Coordinates of C-alpha atoms in Angstrom, one line a residue:
Chain A
M1 CA -0.1 0.0 0.0
T2 CA 1.4 3.5 -0.8
G3 CA 1.8 6.1 1.8
Q4 CA -0.9 8.4 0.1
A5 CA -3.3 5.4 0.0
F6 CA -2.5 4.6 3.7
F7 CA -3.2 8.2 4.7
V8 CA -6.5 8.5 2.6
L9 CA -7.7 5.2 4.3
T10 CA -6.6 6.6 7.7
A11 CA -8.4 9.7 7.0
L12 CA -11.7 7.9 6.6
A13 CA -11.4 5.6 9.5
D14 CA -13.3 7.6 11.9
E15 CA -16.1 9.3 9.8
P16 CA -17.1 9.7 6.1
R17 CA -15.3 12.6 4.4
H18 CA -15.7 14.5 1.1
G19 CA -12.7 15.2 -1.2
Y20 CA -11.4 18.4 0.3
G21 CA -12.1 17.0 3.7
I22 CA -9.7 14.0 3.0
V23 CA -7.0 16.5 2.0
G24 CA -7.3 18.6 5.1
E25 CA -7.4 15.5 7.2
V26 CA -4.5 14.0 5.5
A27 CA -2.4 17.0 5.8
E28 CA -3.3 17.2 9.8
L29 CA -2.7 13.5 10.3
S30 CA 0.8 13.8 8.7
G31 CA 1.8 17.0 10.6
G32 CA 1.6 19.0 7.4
R33 CA 4.1 16.6 5.6
V34 CA 1.7 15.2 3.1
R35 CA -0.2 17.6 1.0
L36 CA -2.3 15.8 -1.4
K37 CA -3.0 17.5 -4.6
I38 CA -6.6 16.8 -6.1
G39 CA -5.2 15.0 -9.2
S40 CA -3.3 12.6 -6.9
L41 CA -6.2 12.2 -4.4
Y42 CA -8.7 11.2 -7.1
G43 CA -6.1 8.8 -8.6
V44 CA -5.9 7.3 -5.2
L45 CA -9.6 7.4 -4.4
D46 CA -10.4 5.6 -8.2
R47 CA -7.9 3.0 -7.2
L48 CA -9.3 2.4 -3.5
A49 CA -12.9 2.2 -4.8
A50 CA -11.9 -0.1 -7.6
E51 CA -10.2 -2.3 -5.2
G52 CA -13.4 -2.2 -2.9
L53 CA -11.7 -0.4 0.0
I54 CA -13.8 2.5 0.0
E55 CA -17.3 3.4 -1.2
P56 CA -19.4 6.6 -1.7
D57 CA -21.4 7.4 1.5
R58 CA -23.6 10.1 0.7
E59 CA -23.8 13.4 -1.5
E60 CA -24.6 16.9 0.0
A61 CA -24.9 20.0 -1.9
H62 CA -22.8 22.8 -0.1
D63 CA -23.1 26.4 -1.6
G64 CA -24.5 25.1 -4.9
R65 CA -21.9 22.5 -5.5
L66 CA -21.6 18.8 -4.8
R67 CA -19.8 17.1 -1.9
R68 CA -19.7 13.5 -2.2
Y69 CA -18.6 11.8 0.9
Y70 CA -16.5 8.5 1.0
R71 CA -16.3 5.7 3.8
L72 CA -14.3 2.8 4.4
T73 CA -15.6 -0.6 3.5
R74 CA -15.3 -3.6 5.6
D75 CA -12.4 -4.6 3.3
G76 CA -10.9 -1.3 3.6
R77 CA -11.1 -1.3 7.4
G78 CA -9.5 -4.9 7.3
A79 CA -6.7 -3.6 5.0
L80 CA -5.9 -0.6 6.8
A81 CA -5.7 -2.4 10.2
E82 CA -3.2 -4.8 8.6
E83 CA -1.3 -2.2 7.0
A84 CA -1.2 -0.3 10.5
E85 CA 0.2 -3.3 12.1
L86 CA 2.7 -3.9 9.5
R87 CA 4.0 -0.4 9.8
A88 CA 3.8 -0.5 13.5
A89 CA 5.8 -3.7 13.7
T90 CA 8.5 -2.3 11.3
A91 CA 8.7 0.9 13.6
R92 CA 9.3 -1.4 16.4
V93 CA 12.3 -3.1 14.9
V94 CA 13.8 0.2 13.7
R95 CA 13.2 1.7 17.5
V96 CA 15.1 -1.6 18.7
K97 CA 17.9 -1.4 16.2
L98 CA 18.4 2.3 17.0
G99 CA 18.5 1.5 20.8
L100 CA 15.4 3.7 21.4
A101 CA 13.1 1.2 22.6
G102 CA 15.0 0.4 26.0
A103 CA 15.9 4.3 26.5
E104 CA 12.2 5.0 26.4
A105 CA 11.1 2.2 28.6
A106 CA 14.0 3.6 31.2
G107 CA 12.9 7.2 30.7
Chain B
M1 CA -20.6 32.9 -7.6
S2 CA -17.8 30.5 -8.2
G3 CA -18.6 30.6 -12.1
E4 CA -15.4 32.0 -13.5
L5 CA -13.2 29.8 -11.3
E6 CA -15.2 26.7 -11.9
R7 CA -14.9 27.2 -15.8
R8 CA -11.2 27.6 -15.3
Y9 CA -11.0 24.2 -13.5
R10 CA -13.3 22.5 -15.8
R11 CA -11.0 23.5 -18.7
V12 CA -7.9 21.8 -16.8
L13 CA -10.2 18.7 -16.3
R14 CA -10.8 18.5 -20.0
L15 CA -7.3 16.9 -19.9
L16 CA -8.7 13.9 -18.5
P17 CA -10.5 11.1 -20.4
G18 CA -14.2 11.4 -21.1
Y19 CA -15.2 8.2 -19.2
Y20 CA -13.1 9.4 -16.1
R21 CA -14.7 13.0 -16.4
A22 CA -18.0 11.5 -16.4
Q23 CA -17.6 9.6 -13.0
W24 CA -15.2 12.2 -11.3
E25 CA -15.4 15.7 -12.7
Q26 CA -18.3 17.1 -10.4
D27 CA -16.6 15.8 -7.4
M28 CA -13.2 17.2 -8.5
I29 CA -14.7 20.4 -9.1
G30 CA -16.2 20.5 -5.8
A31 CA -12.8 19.6 -4.1
F32 CA -11.0 22.3 -6.0
L33 CA -13.6 25.0 -5.1
D34 CA -13.6 23.9 -1.5
G35 CA -10.0 24.8 -1.3
W36 CA -10.6 28.5 -2.5
L37 CA -14.2 29.6 -1.5
T38 CA -14.9 30.9 2.0
G39 CA -18.6 31.0 2.0
D40 CA -18.8 34.6 2.1
P41 CA -20.4 35.8 -1.1
E42 CA -18.5 39.2 -1.4
S43 CA -15.0 37.5 -0.9
D44 CA -16.0 34.5 -3.0
E45 CA -17.0 36.6 -6.0
Y46 CA -13.5 38.4 -5.9
I47 CA -11.9 35.0 -5.4
S48 CA -13.8 33.6 -8.3
R49 CA -12.7 36.3 -10.7
V50 CA -9.0 36.6 -9.7
A51 CA -8.1 32.9 -8.7
R52 CA -6.5 30.5 -11.2
P53 CA -5.7 26.8 -10.9
G54 CA -2.0 26.5 -9.5
W55 CA 0.7 24.9 -11.6
A56 CA 1.0 22.1 -9.0
E57 CA -2.6 21.4 -9.4
V58 CA -2.5 21.6 -13.2
T59 CA 0.6 19.2 -13.0
S60 CA -1.2 16.6 -10.8
V61 CA -4.2 16.5 -13.3
A62 CA -1.7 16.2 -16.3
G63 CA 0.0 13.3 -14.3
L64 CA -3.4 11.6 -13.7
A65 CA -4.6 12.1 -17.2
A66 CA -1.2 10.5 -18.5
R67 CA -1.7 7.4 -16.3
L68 CA -5.3 7.1 -17.5
Y69 CA -4.7 7.6 -21.4
L70 CA -1.8 5.1 -20.9
G71 CA -3.9 2.6 -19.1
G72 CA -3.1 -0.4 -17.1
A73 CA -5.3 -3.1 -15.4
G74 CA -8.7 -2.1 -15.1
A75 CA -8.7 0.4 -17.9
P76 CA -11.1 0.6 -20.9
R77 CA -9.9 -1.3 -23.9
R78 CA -8.7 1.6 -25.8
Y79 CA -6.5 3.1 -23.1
F80 CA -5.2 -0.1 -22.0
A81 CA -4.2 -0.9 -25.7
W82 CA -2.5 2.5 -25.9
G83 CA -0.6 1.9 -22.4
Q84 CA 0.5 -1.4 -23.5
A85 CA 1.8 -0.3 -26.9
V86 CA 3.6 2.8 -25.2
R87 CA 5.2 0.5 -22.8
R88 CA 6.3 -1.9 -25.4
A89 CA 7.6 0.7 -27.6
V90 CA 9.6 2.2 -24.5
L91 CA 11.3 -1.0 -23.9
A92 CA 12.1 -1.6 -27.6
V93 CA 13.7 2.0 -27.7
L94 CA 15.5 1.3 -24.5
L95 CA 16.4 -2.1 -26.1
V96 CA 18.2 -0.1 -28.9
H97 CA 19.8 2.1 -26.4
A98 CA 21.2 -1.1 -24.4
V99 CA 22.5 -2.6 -27.6
L100 CA 24.1 0.6 -28.7
A101 CA 25.7 0.7 -25.1
V102 CA 26.8 -3.0 -25.4
D103 CA 28.6 -2.1 -28.6
I104 CA 30.2 1.0 -27.1
L105 CA 31.5 -1.2 -24.2
V106 CA 32.7 -3.8 -26.4
F107 CA 34.7 -1.4 -28.4
L108 CA 36.2 0.2 -25.5
E109 CA 37.3 -3.0 -24.0
R110 CA 38.8 -4.1 -27.5
G111 CA 40.4 -0.6 -28.1
R112 CA 42.0 -0.6 -24.8
R113 CA 42.5 -4.1 -24.4
L114 CA 41.2 -4.2 -20.9
V115 CA 40.6 -8.0 -21.2
G116 CA 44.1 -9.3 -22.0
W117 CA 43.3 -12.7 -23.5
L118 CA 40.9 -11.4 -26.1
P119 CA 42.4 -11.1 -29.6
P120 CA 43.1 -7.3 -30.8
P121 CA 40.2 -6.2 -33.4
P122 CA 41.1 -5.6 -37.0
A123 CA 42.7 -2.0 -37.4
S124 CA 39.8 -1.0 -39.7
L125 CA 37.4 -1.5 -36.8
V126 CA 39.3 0.4 -34.2
I127 CA 37.9 3.7 -33.3
A128 CA 39.3 6.5 -31.4
A129 CA 37.9 6.1 -27.7
P130 CA 37.0 9.3 -26.0
G131 CA 39.1 10.3 -23.0
G132 CA 38.7 12.7 -20.1
V133 CA 35.6 13.7 -18.1
W134 CA 33.3 13.5 -21.2
G135 CA 34.6 10.3 -22.2
M136 CA 33.9 8.9 -18.6
A137 CA 30.3 10.4 -18.7
Y138 CA 29.8 8.7 -22.2
Y139 CA 30.6 5.5 -20.9
L140 CA 28.5 5.9 -17.6
A141 CA 25.7 6.9 -19.6
S142 CA 26.0 3.5 -21.6
V143 CA 26.1 1.7 -18.6
A144 CA 23.2 3.5 -17.3
W145 CA 21.0 2.7 -20.4
I146 CA 21.9 -1.1 -20.0
A147 CA 20.8 -0.9 -16.3
S148 CA 17.8 1.1 -17.0
F149 CA 16.7 -1.4 -19.8
V150 CA 17.3 -4.3 -17.6
T151 CA 15.6 -2.8 -14.4
L152 CA 12.4 -1.9 -16.7
A153 CA 12.2 -5.4 -18.1
V154 CA 12.2 -6.7 -14.4
G155 CA 9.6 -4.5 -13.2
H156 CA 11.6 -1.8 -11.1
Y157 CA 10.1 1.0 -13.0
R158 CA 11.1 3.9 -10.7
T159 CA 14.8 2.8 -10.6
A160 CA 14.6 2.4 -14.3
R161 CA 12.9 6.0 -14.9
V162 CA 15.8 7.4 -12.4
L163 CA 18.7 5.7 -14.4
A164 CA 17.3 6.7 -17.8
A165 CA 16.9 10.3 -16.8
L166 CA 20.6 10.2 -15.6
A167 CA 21.6 8.5 -18.8
I168 CA 20.3 11.5 -20.9
V169 CA 21.9 14.1 -19.1
P170 CA 25.6 13.8 -20.5
G171 CA 24.1 14.0 -24.0
L172 CA 22.1 17.2 -23.1
A173 CA 25.3 18.8 -21.5
A174 CA 27.4 18.0 -24.6
L175 CA 24.9 19.3 -27.1
I176 CA 24.6 22.6 -25.2
Q177 CA 28.2 22.9 -24.8
A178 CA 28.5 22.1 -28.5
Q179 CA 25.8 24.8 -29.0
L180 CA 27.9 27.4 -27.3
T181 CA 31.4 26.6 -28.3
G182 CA 30.8 24.8 -31.8
I183 CA 32.9 21.7 -30.4
M184 CA 31.2 18.6 -29.5
P185 CA 33.1 17.3 -26.5
A186 CA 32.6 13.5 -27.1
P187 CA 30.9 11.2 -29.7
F188 CA 27.4 12.1 -28.4
A189 CA 24.6 12.5 -30.8
S190 CA 22.5 15.2 -32.4
W191 CA 19.6 17.0 -31.2
P192 CA 17.2 15.0 -33.2
F193 CA 18.6 11.9 -31.7
W194 CA 18.4 13.4 -28.3
V195 CA 14.8 14.4 -28.4
L196 CA 13.4 11.5 -30.1
I197 CA 15.5 8.5 -29.0
D198 CA 16.6 9.8 -25.5
L199 CA 14.1 12.4 -24.2
A200 CA 10.8 10.9 -25.6
P201 CA 11.3 7.5 -24.2
V202 CA 11.9 8.9 -20.8
L203 CA 8.9 10.9 -20.7
A204 CA 6.8 8.0 -22.2
M205 CA 8.1 5.9 -19.2
T206 CA 5.1 7.5 -17.5
A207 CA 3.2 4.6 -18.9
F208 CA 5.0 2.4 -16.2
H209 CA 2.6 3.3 -13.2
R210 CA 1.3 1.3 -10.5
N211 CA -1.5 -0.3 -12.6
A212 CA 0.8 -1.2 -15.5
P213 CA 1.1 -4.9 -16.0
P214 CA 4.7 -6.0 -15.7
A215 CA 6.5 -7.2 -18.9
V216 CA 7.6 -10.8 -19.2
P217 CA 11.2 -10.3 -18.6
L218 CA 13.1 -13.3 -20.0
P219 CA 12.3 -12.5 -23.6
W220 CA 13.4 -8.9 -23.3
L221 CA 16.5 -9.7 -21.6
L222 CA 17.2 -12.3 -24.2
A223 CA 16.6 -9.8 -26.8
L224 CA 19.6 -7.8 -25.6
P225 CA 22.4 -10.3 -26.7
A226 CA 20.4 -11.4 -29.5
G227 CA 19.8 -8.0 -30.7
Y228 CA 23.7 -7.2 -30.5
L229 CA 24.4 -10.1 -32.5
L230 CA 21.8 -9.9 -35.2
V231 CA 22.5 -6.1 -35.6
Y232 CA 26.3 -5.7 -35.2
G233 CA 27.2 -9.1 -36.6
P234 CA 26.1 -8.0 -40.2
L235 CA 27.1 -4.5 -39.7
L236 CA 30.8 -5.6 -38.7
A237 CA 30.9 -8.1 -41.5
L238 CA 30.3 -5.4 -44.0
Q239 CA 32.8 -3.1 -42.4
A240 CA 35.4 -5.8 -42.0
T241 CA 35.0 -6.9 -45.7
G242 CA 35.4 -3.5 -46.8
N243 CA 31.7 -2.7 -47.9
S244 CA 31.3 0.3 -45.6
A245 CA 29.5 2.0 -48.4
W246 CA 26.4 -0.3 -47.6
L247 CA 26.1 0.7 -44.0
P248 CA 23.0 2.6 -43.3
D249 CA 23.2 5.5 -41.1
F250 CA 21.5 5.1 -37.5
P251 CA 18.2 6.6 -38.8
G252 CA 18.2 4.5 -41.7
L253 CA 19.0 1.4 -39.5
C254 CA 16.1 2.3 -37.3
C255 CA 13.8 2.3 -40.4
I256 CA 15.0 -1.0 -41.7
L257 CA 14.8 -2.7 -38.0
V258 CA 11.1 -1.4 -37.6
S259 CA 10.4 -2.6 -41.2
L260 CA 11.7 -6.1 -40.7
A261 CA 9.6 -6.3 -37.2
C262 CA 6.6 -5.0 -39.1
L263 CA 7.1 -7.8 -41.9
A264 CA 7.7 -10.5 -39.1
H265 CA 4.7 -9.4 -37.3
A266 CA 2.1 -9.0 -40.3
P267 CA 1.3 -12.7 -40.7
R268 CA -0.1 -12.8 -37.2
A269 CA -1.7 -9.4 -37.6
W270 CA -3.6 -10.6 -40.4
S271 CA -4.4 -14.2 -39.1
R272 CA -7.8 -14.6 -37.7
R273 CA -6.6 -17.2 -35.2
A274 CA -4.1 -15.2 -33.7
G275 CA -5.6 -13.2 -30.9
G276 CA -4.2 -10.2 -28.8
T277 CA -1.8 -8.9 -31.6
G278 CA -3.4 -5.5 -31.6
P279 CA -1.0 -3.9 -29.0
W280 CA 1.9 -5.3 -30.8
S281 CA 0.7 -3.8 -34.0
L282 CA 0.0 -0.4 -32.5
T283 CA 3.6 -0.6 -30.8
L284 CA 5.0 -1.1 -34.3
V285 CA 3.0 1.9 -35.5
L286 CA 4.4 4.0 -32.7
L287 CA 7.9 2.8 -33.5
A288 CA 7.7 3.6 -37.3
A289 CA 6.3 6.9 -36.4
V290 CA 9.4 7.6 -34.3
A291 CA 11.8 6.0 -37.0
G292 CA 10.2 7.9 -39.8
A293 CA 10.5 11.3 -37.9
Y294 CA 13.9 10.7 -37.1
R295 CA 14.7 9.9 -40.8
I296 CA 12.7 13.1 -42.1
V297 CA 14.4 15.3 -39.7
T298 CA 17.9 14.0 -40.6
L299 CA 17.3 14.3 -44.4
S300 CA 18.9 17.9 -44.1
Y301 CA 22.2 16.4 -43.5
Y302 CA 22.5 15.0 -46.9
L303 CA 21.1 18.0 -48.9
H304 CA 24.6 18.0 -50.6
D305 CA 24.3 14.4 -51.8
P306 CA 21.3 13.5 -54.0
H307 CA 22.4 9.9 -53.7
L308 CA 21.8 10.0 -50.0
I309 CA 18.8 11.8 -50.3
T310 CA 17.3 9.1 -52.5
V311 CA 18.7 6.4 -50.1
S312 CA 16.9 8.1 -47.1
L313 CA 13.7 8.6 -49.0
T314 CA 13.8 4.9 -49.9
E315 CA 14.2 3.8 -46.3
L316 CA 11.3 6.2 -45.5
L317 CA 9.1 4.6 -48.1
I318 CA 10.2 1.1 -47.0
V319 CA 8.9 1.9 -43.4
L320 CA 5.7 3.6 -44.6
A321 CA 5.0 0.4 -46.8
T322 CA 5.7 -2.1 -44.1
V323 CA 3.7 -0.2 -41.4
V324 CA 0.7 -0.3 -43.5
L325 CA 0.5 -4.1 -43.2
V326 CA 0.1 -4.0 -39.3
A327 CA -1.9 -0.6 -39.2
P328 CA -5.4 -2.2 -39.6
D329 CA -4.8 -4.5 -36.8
A330 CA -3.5 -1.4 -34.7
V331 CA -6.7 0.3 -35.3
R332 CA -8.6 -2.8 -34.2
A333 CA -6.6 -3.1 -31.1
Q334 CA -8.2 0.1 -29.6
T335 CA -11.7 -1.8 -29.4
A336 CA -10.7 -5.4 -29.4
T337 CA -8.0 -5.8 -26.8
P338 CA -9.5 -6.8 -23.4
A339 CA -8.2 -5.1 -20.2
P340 CA -7.3 -7.3 -17.5
P341 CA -9.4 -7.0 -14.4
P342 CA -8.4 -4.2 -11.7
Y343 CA -5.2 -4.3 -10.4
P344 CA -3.9 -7.7 -9.9
R345 CA 0.1 -7.4 -10.3
A346 CA 0.5 -11.0 -11.9
M347 CA -0.4 -10.1 -15.6
T348 CA 1.8 -10.3 -18.5
A349 CA 2.8 -7.4 -21.0

């Protein structure tokens, strides 16, 4: 799973969001490191929808324009949990190798 | 209220294929405008009048458009066929680069006797090897082309892209220096070569995106030694036997190779039983277009020699005559090539 897809799925983990809402949430989740462009976002959304990991939730009119909300599917939730576990395990190994895990426990 | 700005974004989104716009355009417009508008009618009217889509946004839409037009798994048939054709054409051009690079390295080895036990080459085949920084850059670029071809064939797209981008830099630097000083610092090629044979495939490597089905590596990898022997065997034989006058120049050689490939592929393209030949036919049409364009822009080199102009025009006619044999199949490919299902990574190119 790419970093962008991981962040998009994470942004949808707690509630359905529309396109620009996802961009904002991803920027916040990443501490401003990941700023998705709309072209990149819809490339990711299209792929995640085709893989069955997200689906449209509802459409709302806002100031005369359409906002389509997306939510995680059951498969999407599973894939995100699996990816998060994998990344956490990798991070644990890195911390041990850097000698940070022991220092933190002691601190 | 958001009319003018919305129109500007819709114009940008026209870069995307129609099927994709039908599904996502409204949604994308909403997301673009959400990034600008505040909800305050006065501010929004001003913003709508003065705001323009930024370069980063336009670039991201252009990148998405390139990935969609050069489709991979899950794409509509037409775009999948174009994607496959461009991917194979890029591999074919990189194969040509790799074969040229092998030849350069073989000559380097034989000229400088790097491997002592190999016999020295005939004096007629020895060329002066370039030295200094430019010579080093020339050889490194050759190695980078071979590495780029191999990594692309085995599916490491990003590495292949970086290597190819690095491989074209020395040629560009040498051309710019030649432009400024009038002296070509090493045996790098001309602007037409750099644009059509170096830069174009590097840009077309956009077709190797996440959804692109990986190529079957073995036939492509075997094509490297086979291509070297099949091309340079006859060329060296002509040279060694004193028949250098029969050697075509590089654009002519490209035309001849594409024509031979069209002739070899034509029976399959016309056979009713052979399925899935369309993307290969489309690949050959693309390669014929590149070879033909290269031949046309280099005609000016021979304006002083009517005989060479006749030879060059004959090469052009041959490539046109042979590409006509596969063109109908290439046209059919755009409707008859079934795209693989979405996003499995075990497909073959």
